[in-house]
Amino acid sequence: METTIKFYQTDTFTVGNRLLSEAERSVQAGMQRTNALNSGHRACQGCGEALGARFAVDAAMRATNNQLVACNATGCLEVFSTPYPESSWQLPWLHSLFGNAAAVATGVAAAMKVKGKQHIRVLAQGGDGGTTDIGFGCLSGMFERNDDVLYICYDNEAYMNTGVQRSSATPPAARTATTMPVGQHANGNVFGKGKSVPLIAMAHEIPYVATASVADLRDLEAKVTKAMSIHGARYIHIHVPCPLGWGADPSHTIKLARLAIESGLFPVFEAEHGEITGHRAIRAQVPVEDYLKLQKRFAHLFRNPKQVDVIAHLQAMADRNIRRFKLLEKSTPPTGGAAA
Amino acid sequence: MLKQIEGSQAVAEAIGLCRPEVICAYPITPQTHIVENLGQMVDKGQIDPCEYINVESEFAAMSVAIGASAAGARAYTATASQGLLFMAEAVYNASGLGLPIVMTIGNRSIGAPINIWNDHQDSLSMRDAGWIQLYAETNQEAVDLHIQAFRLAEELSVPVMVCVDGFILTHAYERVDIPEQAQVDAYLPPFSPRQMLDPANPVTIGAMVGPEAFIEVRYLAHYQQMQALGLIPELAEAFQQQFGRDSGGLVKPYRSADADTIVVALGSVNGTIKDVVDEMREQGVSIGSLSICTYRPFPRKAVRSALQHATRIVVVEKSLAVGIGGIVATDVQMAVAGLHKPVHTVIAGLGGRPITRDSLRKLFRKADEGHLAHLQFLDLKHELVHEEIARMEGQRHSGPSAENILRGMGTIASQIR
């Protein structure tokens, strides 16, 4: 029987997970890694998106035997990686606009098909703004046509590239440059639950939808690998903390990503053809306060008087996720997952 | 092969003969028949191999074309009016990335008020987008220009718009000579991109460029367009040799060599203008016309040379630069700068208002007599406009003047007033 070693990261120092056996290490732990996103780029210290993108694209490169093309939406990832005349990308990479990464990827996939080069696979990537807001129409169209594209959203919960403004993925109560916790926004961002593109993607009944986090890079890699084994429209939503936008210590990126999972605020699950097929269990639920306290964007909740009601509301959201995605029950890891 | 055929279907057949590899389509009147016909042709295997993609918006249509072209496929789409404006961001992007996409514009006005009929406001709003713009005078020319457009686009790595008057050409049944596949194949070689997305040779396309190089990139875009001024006549000449027809080119003068008055226009209205020119010539009026086929890059020298002996120039255009006058007229004025010739701007046919021979005849006679205003609107209903202006002056607040005019005309219940 296949054994799966439970793996919990303790902090950024064990990202390479060299304590594991060779077979179970991440792509990035190997010396033969592709390193699709080269070092020397201009991301901020502790950037969750740079980390997530490197692991995701490298895993996709390995899964496709380097036969991969990436399309990129406008955003931090594009700006920090391609300041002319330099480029960090070691694979064919195309940036067109903010809102069209999914449609451009459709075009690339169509060209590969018509040219008889279907072995060349297509990846589209964008931040939460380019995915949940301005690029949403193109993304939904790509899902609906079931185009052979894996779309990855790096969700750092606001428009970070333009100076931290609210997106439709910004959690309630968070402070951004456009939802300052004063006046009508006394609690920061308006109270909704944010737009869940993974659930909307599932409603399109595409072959594969997953959420992942930079706190669990082996799970992330496994999901990308699995996604590349499937044809048709696929979507992976990766939670990537932004030290600058969240007002967090750059060394806390992984810790924050983990607390988002362990509190229940960011449920890690996967779905096939619209049905949830797996989830990553949390060991013991931590209070949302542990997560919120580390970030200046929620600092106003803890000043006198402490916003007990608001924190309770966020806790209720986390509790609902735990019920809805059965996060306290035994994990059902991706089929052909981490240990494969 | 000669066929009695609808303009849109003729354009679709021409596109099919160009062996497009990716076609993306979003429906908008009056472009729909083109993409419908292409859809059927792909379904029946008449265009093969070809991917036909139904997208969710014009913005996506151009974006898919961008991705396909960047990956090395010959890409095509068609649009009109609001659709062209909706894809505007991607239209600029396609030319900035140097992607030789060909797009048909079924020319149509832009709202509000919403109007589906023909004028040139849509494509002219994109005149600075870095695309080559060709205007068809007839459906035969529409067919021929599309074949030339792919070759032009691919030789220069610049996208090309072929502008075809909505309804007037797209929905008109005319006798059109549809070329044979072998002829087109001999004229148009397979697409060989300068740079493409290929894992064997990874390149970064669409990098972020700062002030240190941006102006150079834009200069090169201008340089490429200027190359087209030399290439377009060459391609038209090669086309004539291959197909035996004179189609395309920069400009087409008609009875203008010795004319005092020369009428300048884009697109299908040149047919009516030529008829009126013929009539007036018979009556001894010294008049001729100049059809501009290539509007971007603007063939400044060719226009200047064709107009240099005229006494006066009348630009009849189906577009309006609100707040100044004509769009095309401004370019024509620039072309004849220093020649001290009066250039009259006539705004005509907006939103599909028919441009009749009778109206043109009166207009040209006035011009010939030296009584034409600097700027005028052909067949403007002055009484309606004056009534509304009076109302606006009486009530100093904003409001929809189109609704008021309609109400005044009795189209909307007058009690509301």
PDB file of C-alpha atoms in Angstrom, chain A residues 151-336:
ATOM      1  CA  TYR A 151      -5.682  29.018 -15.082  1.00  0.00           C
ATOM      2  CA  ILE A 152      -3.896  29.808 -11.835  1.00  0.00           C
ATOM      3  CA  CYS A 153      -5.025  32.694  -9.666  1.00  0.00           C
ATOM      4  CA  TYR A 154      -2.521  33.991  -7.121  1.00  0.00           C
ATOM      5  CA  ASP A 155      -4.822  35.481  -4.509  1.00  0.00           C
ATOM      6  CA  ASN A 156      -3.238  38.100  -2.262  1.00  0.00           C
ATOM      7  CA  GLU A 157      -6.644  39.598  -1.559  1.00  0.00           C
ATOM      8  CA  ALA A 158      -6.271  43.087  -3.074  1.00  0.00           C
ATOM      9  CA  TYR A 159      -4.758  45.124  -5.917  1.00  0.00           C
ATOM     10  CA  MET A 160      -1.196  45.152  -4.617  1.00  0.00           C
ATOM     11  CA  ASN A 161       0.567  46.328  -7.779  1.00  0.00           C
ATOM     12  CA  THR A 162      -1.319  49.628  -7.822  1.00  0.00           C
ATOM     13  CA  GLY A 163      -0.896  50.298  -4.116  1.00  0.00           C
ATOM     14  CA  VAL A 164      -3.234  48.002  -2.170  1.00  0.00           C
ATOM     15  CA  GLN A 165      -6.781  48.785  -3.238  1.00  0.00           C
ATOM     16  CA  ARG A 166      -9.784  46.589  -2.564  1.00  0.00           C
ATOM     17  CA  SER A 167     -10.621  43.771  -4.991  1.00  0.00           C
ATOM     18  CA  SER A 168     -13.650  41.505  -4.917  1.00  0.00           C
ATOM     19  CA  ALA A 169     -11.412  38.953  -3.188  1.00  0.00           C
ATOM     20  CA  THR A 170     -10.567  41.295  -0.304  1.00  0.00           C
ATOM     21  CA  PRO A 171     -11.899  39.805   2.936  1.00  0.00           C
ATOM     22  CA  PRO A 172     -14.422  41.766   4.968  1.00  0.00           C
ATOM     23  CA  ALA A 173     -13.065  44.282   7.489  1.00  0.00           C
ATOM     24  CA  ALA A 174      -9.631  44.427   5.839  1.00  0.00           C
ATOM     25  CA  ARG A 175      -8.085  47.833   5.465  1.00  0.00           C
ATOM     26  CA  THR A 176      -6.996  48.796   1.969  1.00  0.00           C
ATOM     27  CA  ALA A 177      -6.218  52.137   0.369  1.00  0.00           C
ATOM     28  CA  THR A 178      -9.843  52.316  -0.791  1.00  0.00           C
ATOM     29  CA  THR A 179     -11.442  50.823   2.339  1.00  0.00           C
ATOM     30  CA  MET A 180      -9.804  52.749   5.142  1.00  0.00           C
ATOM     31  CA  PRO A 181     -11.327  51.881   8.525  1.00  0.00           C
ATOM     32  CA  VAL A 182     -12.830  55.332   8.986  1.00  0.00           C
ATOM     33  CA  GLY A 183     -16.181  56.945   8.174  1.00  0.00           C
ATOM     34  CA  GLN A 184     -18.536  54.759   6.170  1.00  0.00           C
ATOM     35  CA  HIS A 185     -15.912  52.008   6.114  1.00  0.00           C
ATOM     36  CA  ALA A 186     -15.545  52.054   9.888  1.00  0.00           C
ATOM     37  CA  ASN A 187     -14.593  48.383   9.796  1.00  0.00           C
ATOM     38  CA  GLY A 188     -12.475  48.435   6.643  1.00  0.00           C
ATOM     39  CA  ASN A 189     -13.759  46.513   3.628  1.00  0.00           C
ATOM     40  CA  VAL A 190     -17.495  46.106   3.458  1.00  0.00           C
ATOM     41  CA  PHE A 191     -18.945  42.974   4.929  1.00  0.00           C
ATOM     42  CA  GLY A 192     -19.508  40.360   2.322  1.00  0.00           C
ATOM     43  CA  LYS A 193     -17.553  37.188   2.044  1.00  0.00           C
ATOM     44  CA  GLY A 194     -15.476  38.093  -0.978  1.00  0.00           C
ATOM     45  CA  LYS A 195     -16.069  36.518  -4.373  1.00  0.00           C
ATOM     46  CA  SER A 196     -15.242  32.805  -4.384  1.00  0.00           C
ATOM     47  CA  VAL A 197     -13.987  32.085  -7.887  1.00  0.00           C
ATOM     48  CA  PRO A 198     -13.269  28.406  -6.995  1.00  0.00           C
ATOM     49  CA  LEU A 199     -16.987  27.889  -6.241  1.00  0.00           C
ATOM     50  CA  ILE A 200     -17.976  29.825  -9.351  1.00  0.00           C
ATOM     51  CA  ALA A 201     -15.519  27.740 -11.373  1.00  0.00           C
ATOM     52  CA  MET A 202     -17.173  24.608  -9.962  1.00  0.00           C
ATOM     53  CA  ALA A 203     -20.542  25.917 -11.130  1.00  0.00           C
ATOM     54  CA  HIS A 204     -19.131  25.749 -14.678  1.00  0.00           C
ATOM     55  CA  GLU A 205     -18.586  22.004 -14.044  1.00  0.00           C
ATOM     56  CA  ILE A 206     -15.087  22.108 -15.496  1.00  0.00           C
ATOM     57  CA  PRO A 207     -12.924  19.004 -15.101  1.00  0.00           C
ATOM     58  CA  TYR A 208     -10.778  20.278 -12.251  1.00  0.00           C
ATOM     59  CA  VAL A 209     -10.860  23.018  -9.615  1.00  0.00           C
ATOM     60  CA  ALA A 210      -8.575  23.271  -6.608  1.00  0.00           C
ATOM     61  CA  THR A 211      -7.444  25.665  -3.960  1.00  0.00           C
ATOM     62  CA  ALA A 212      -3.901  25.607  -2.648  1.00  0.00           C
ATOM     63  CA  SER A 213      -1.574  27.635  -0.510  1.00  0.00           C
ATOM     64  CA  VAL A 214       2.089  28.515  -0.258  1.00  0.00           C
ATOM     65  CA  ALA A 215       1.876  27.025   3.220  1.00  0.00           C
ATOM     66  CA  ASP A 216       1.631  23.574   1.674  1.00  0.00           C
ATOM     67  CA  LEU A 217       3.856  23.536  -1.353  1.00  0.00           C
ATOM     68  CA  ARG A 218       3.812  19.786  -1.825  1.00  0.00           C
ATOM     69  CA  ASP A 219       0.030  19.850  -2.008  1.00  0.00           C
ATOM     70  CA  LEU A 220       0.290  22.786  -4.430  1.00  0.00           C
ATOM     71  CA  GLU A 221       2.718  20.910  -6.660  1.00  0.00           C
ATOM     72  CA  ALA A 222       0.596  17.767  -6.539  1.00  0.00           C
ATOM     73  CA  LYS A 223      -2.464  19.726  -7.628  1.00  0.00           C
ATOM     74  CA  VAL A 224      -0.652  21.417 -10.491  1.00  0.00           C
ATOM     75  CA  THR A 225       0.746  18.043 -11.555  1.00  0.00           C
ATOM     76  CA  LYS A 226      -2.704  16.524 -11.429  1.00  0.00           C
ATOM     77  CA  ALA A 227      -4.190  19.458 -13.305  1.00  0.00           C
ATOM     78  CA  MET A 228      -1.670  18.983 -16.095  1.00  0.00           C
ATOM     79  CA  SER A 229      -2.686  15.335 -16.438  1.00  0.00           C
ATOM     80  CA  ILE A 230      -6.201  16.489 -17.354  1.00  0.00           C
ATOM     81  CA  HIS A 231      -7.360  18.173 -20.564  1.00  0.00           C
ATOM     82  CA  GLY A 232      -9.973  20.898 -20.666  1.00  0.00           C
ATOM     83  CA  ALA A 233     -10.454  23.947 -18.475  1.00  0.00           C
ATOM     84  CA  ARG A 234      -8.837  23.747 -15.051  1.00  0.00           C
ATOM     85  CA  TYR A 235      -8.580  26.278 -12.246  1.00  0.00           C
ATOM     86  CA  ILE A 236      -6.272  26.473  -9.234  1.00  0.00           C
ATOM     87  CA  HIS A 237      -6.673  29.250  -6.696  1.00  0.00           C
ATOM     88  CA  ILE A 238      -3.505  29.779  -4.651  1.00  0.00           C
ATOM     89  CA  HIS A 239      -3.500  31.809  -1.452  1.00  0.00           C
ATOM     90  CA  VAL A 240      -0.390  34.003  -1.453  1.00  0.00           C
ATOM     91  CA  PRO A 241       0.152  36.437   1.443  1.00  0.00           C
ATOM     92  CA  CYS A 242       1.492  39.876   0.542  1.00  0.00           C
ATOM     93  CA  PRO A 243       3.682  41.328   3.317  1.00  0.00           C
ATOM     94  CA  LEU A 244       3.431  44.835   1.887  1.00  0.00           C
ATOM     95  CA  GLY A 245      -0.318  44.905   1.338  1.00  0.00           C
ATOM     96  CA  TRP A 246      -1.222  43.021   4.486  1.00  0.00           C
ATOM     97  CA  GLY A 247       1.199  44.945   6.685  1.00  0.00           C
ATOM     98  CA  ALA A 248       2.965  41.797   7.791  1.00  0.00           C
ATOM     99  CA  ASP A 249       6.523  40.807   8.528  1.00  0.00           C
ATOM    100  CA  PRO A 250       8.120  39.323   5.372  1.00  0.00           C
ATOM    101  CA  SER A 251       9.257  36.343   7.432  1.00  0.00           C
ATOM    102  CA  HIS A 252       5.611  35.606   8.306  1.00  0.00           C
ATOM    103  CA  THR A 253       4.424  34.816   4.750  1.00  0.00           C
ATOM    104  CA  ILE A 254       4.253  31.050   5.224  1.00  0.00           C
ATOM    105  CA  LYS A 255       3.041  31.363   8.788  1.00  0.00           C
ATOM    106  CA  LEU A 256       0.171  33.592   7.705  1.00  0.00           C
ATOM    107  CA  ALA A 257      -0.742  31.310   4.821  1.00  0.00           C
ATOM    108  CA  ARG A 258      -0.797  28.385   7.271  1.00  0.00           C
ATOM    109  CA  LEU A 259      -2.901  30.281   9.815  1.00  0.00           C
ATOM    110  CA  ALA A 260      -5.390  31.140   7.065  1.00  0.00           C
ATOM    111  CA  ILE A 261      -5.788  27.406   6.450  1.00  0.00           C
ATOM    112  CA  GLU A 262      -5.711  26.301  10.094  1.00  0.00           C
ATOM    113  CA  SER A 263      -8.282  28.892  11.135  1.00  0.00           C
ATOM    114  CA  GLY A 264     -10.640  27.807   8.368  1.00  0.00           C
ATOM    115  CA  LEU A 265     -10.590  31.173   6.604  1.00  0.00           C
ATOM    116  CA  PHE A 266      -8.967  29.673   3.505  1.00  0.00           C
ATOM    117  CA  PRO A 267     -10.370  26.199   2.825  1.00  0.00           C
ATOM    118  CA  VAL A 268      -8.082  23.925   0.833  1.00  0.00           C
ATOM    119  CA  PHE A 269     -10.078  21.556  -1.334  1.00  0.00           C
ATOM    120  CA  GLU A 270     -10.416  20.166  -4.801  1.00  0.00           C
ATOM    121  CA  ALA A 271     -13.326  19.427  -7.060  1.00  0.00           C
ATOM    122  CA  GLU A 272     -13.932  17.562 -10.295  1.00  0.00           C
ATOM    123  CA  HIS A 273     -16.772  18.314 -12.691  1.00  0.00           C
ATOM    124  CA  GLY A 274     -18.472  20.485 -10.094  1.00  0.00           C
ATOM    125  CA  GLU A 275     -18.296  17.995  -7.205  1.00  0.00           C
ATOM    126  CA  ILE A 276     -15.959  18.383  -4.246  1.00  0.00           C
ATOM    127  CA  THR A 277     -13.638  15.366  -4.251  1.00  0.00           C
ATOM    128  CA  GLY A 278     -11.053  16.162  -1.632  1.00  0.00           C
ATOM    129  CA  HIS A 279     -10.040  18.485   1.163  1.00  0.00           C
ATOM    130  CA  ARG A 280      -7.022  19.133   3.299  1.00  0.00           C
ATOM    131  CA  ALA A 281      -7.906  18.613   6.944  1.00  0.00           C
ATOM    132  CA  ILE A 282      -6.743  20.991   9.630  1.00  0.00           C
ATOM    133  CA  ARG A 283      -5.205  19.525  12.748  1.00  0.00           C
ATOM    134  CA  ALA A 284      -6.923  21.751  15.250  1.00  0.00           C
ATOM    135  CA  GLN A 285      -8.786  24.889  14.455  1.00  0.00           C
ATOM    136  CA  VAL A 286      -6.965  28.021  15.552  1.00  0.00           C
ATOM    137  CA  PRO A 287      -8.929  31.173  16.383  1.00  0.00           C
ATOM    138  CA  VAL A 288      -9.102  33.689  13.529  1.00  0.00           C
ATOM    139  CA  GLU A 289      -7.605  36.240  15.922  1.00  0.00           C
ATOM    140  CA  ASP A 290      -4.241  34.449  15.690  1.00  0.00           C
ATOM    141  CA  TYR A 291      -4.268  35.134  11.948  1.00  0.00           C
ATOM    142  CA  LEU A 292      -5.687  38.653  12.072  1.00  0.00           C
ATOM    143  CA  LYS A 293      -3.363  39.929  14.780  1.00  0.00           C
ATOM    144  CA  LEU A 294      -0.244  39.504  12.652  1.00  0.00           C
ATOM    145  CA  GLN A 295      -1.512  41.912   9.984  1.00  0.00           C
ATOM    146  CA  LYS A 296      -1.758  45.681  10.059  1.00  0.00           C
ATOM    147  CA  ARG A 297      -4.711  45.541   7.668  1.00  0.00           C
ATOM    148  CA  PHE A 298      -6.759  44.194  10.566  1.00  0.00           C
ATOM    149  CA  ALA A 299      -5.053  46.259  13.298  1.00  0.00           C
ATOM    150  CA  HIS A 300      -8.090  48.517  13.700  1.00  0.00           C
ATOM    151  CA  LEU A 301     -10.052  45.533  14.989  1.00  0.00           C
ATOM    152  CA  PHE A 302      -7.793  45.265  18.030  1.00  0.00           C
ATOM    153  CA  ARG A 303      -7.570  48.900  19.075  1.00  0.00           C
ATOM    154  CA  ASN A 304      -9.710  50.215  21.911  1.00  0.00           C
ATOM    155  CA  PRO A 305     -12.435  49.277  21.901  1.00  0.00           C
ATOM    156  CA  LYS A 306     -11.703  45.868  20.420  1.00  0.00           C
ATOM    157  CA  GLN A 307     -14.148  45.133  17.595  1.00  0.00           C
ATOM    158  CA  VAL A 308     -15.478  41.956  19.161  1.00  0.00           C
ATOM    159  CA  ASP A 309     -18.489  41.744  16.848  1.00  0.00           C
ATOM    160  CA  VAL A 310     -16.412  42.048  13.709  1.00  0.00           C
ATOM    161  CA  ILE A 311     -13.948  39.408  14.863  1.00  0.00           C
ATOM    162  CA  ALA A 312     -16.883  37.147  15.755  1.00  0.00           C
ATOM    163  CA  HIS A 313     -18.265  37.646  12.269  1.00  0.00           C
ATOM    164  CA  LEU A 314     -14.952  36.593  10.721  1.00  0.00           C
ATOM    165  CA  GLN A 315     -14.816  33.629  13.113  1.00  0.00           C
ATOM    166  CA  ALA A 316     -18.298  32.641  11.929  1.00  0.00           C
ATOM    167  CA  MET A 317     -17.075  32.700   8.341  1.00  0.00           C
ATOM    168  CA  ALA A 318     -14.199  30.407   9.258  1.00  0.00           C
ATOM    169  CA  ASP A 319     -16.544  28.089  11.182  1.00  0.00           C
ATOM    170  CA  ARG A 320     -18.875  27.924   8.214  1.00  0.00           C
ATOM    171  CA  ASN A 321     -15.987  26.933   5.937  1.00  0.00           C
ATOM    172  CA  ILE A 322     -15.024  24.193   8.374  1.00  0.00           C
ATOM    173  CA  ARG A 323     -18.539  22.787   8.297  1.00  0.00           C
ATOM    174  CA  ARG A 324     -19.036  23.262   4.591  1.00  0.00           C
ATOM    175  CA  PHE A 325     -15.755  21.747   3.450  1.00  0.00           C
ATOM    176  CA  LYS A 326     -15.552  19.246   6.351  1.00  0.00           C
ATOM    177  CA  LEU A 327     -12.133  20.594   7.230  1.00  0.00           C
ATOM    178  CA  LEU A 328     -11.945  18.881  10.615  1.00  0.00           C
ATOM    179  CA  GLU A 329     -12.572  15.457   9.114  1.00  0.00           C
ATOM    180  CA  LYS A 330      -9.820  13.197   7.789  1.00  0.00           C
ATOM    181  CA  SER A 331      -8.013  14.580   4.728  1.00  0.00           C
ATOM    182  CA  THR A 332      -8.860  13.290   1.303  1.00  0.00           C
ATOM    183  CA  PRO A 333      -5.706  14.259  -0.539  1.00  0.00           C
ATOM    184  CA  PRO A 334      -5.581  14.666  -4.302  1.00  0.00           C
ATOM    185  CA  THR A 335      -5.803  11.364  -6.114  1.00  0.00           C
ATOM    186  CA  GLY A 336      -2.350  10.571  -7.401  1.00  0.00           C
TER     187      GLY A 336
END
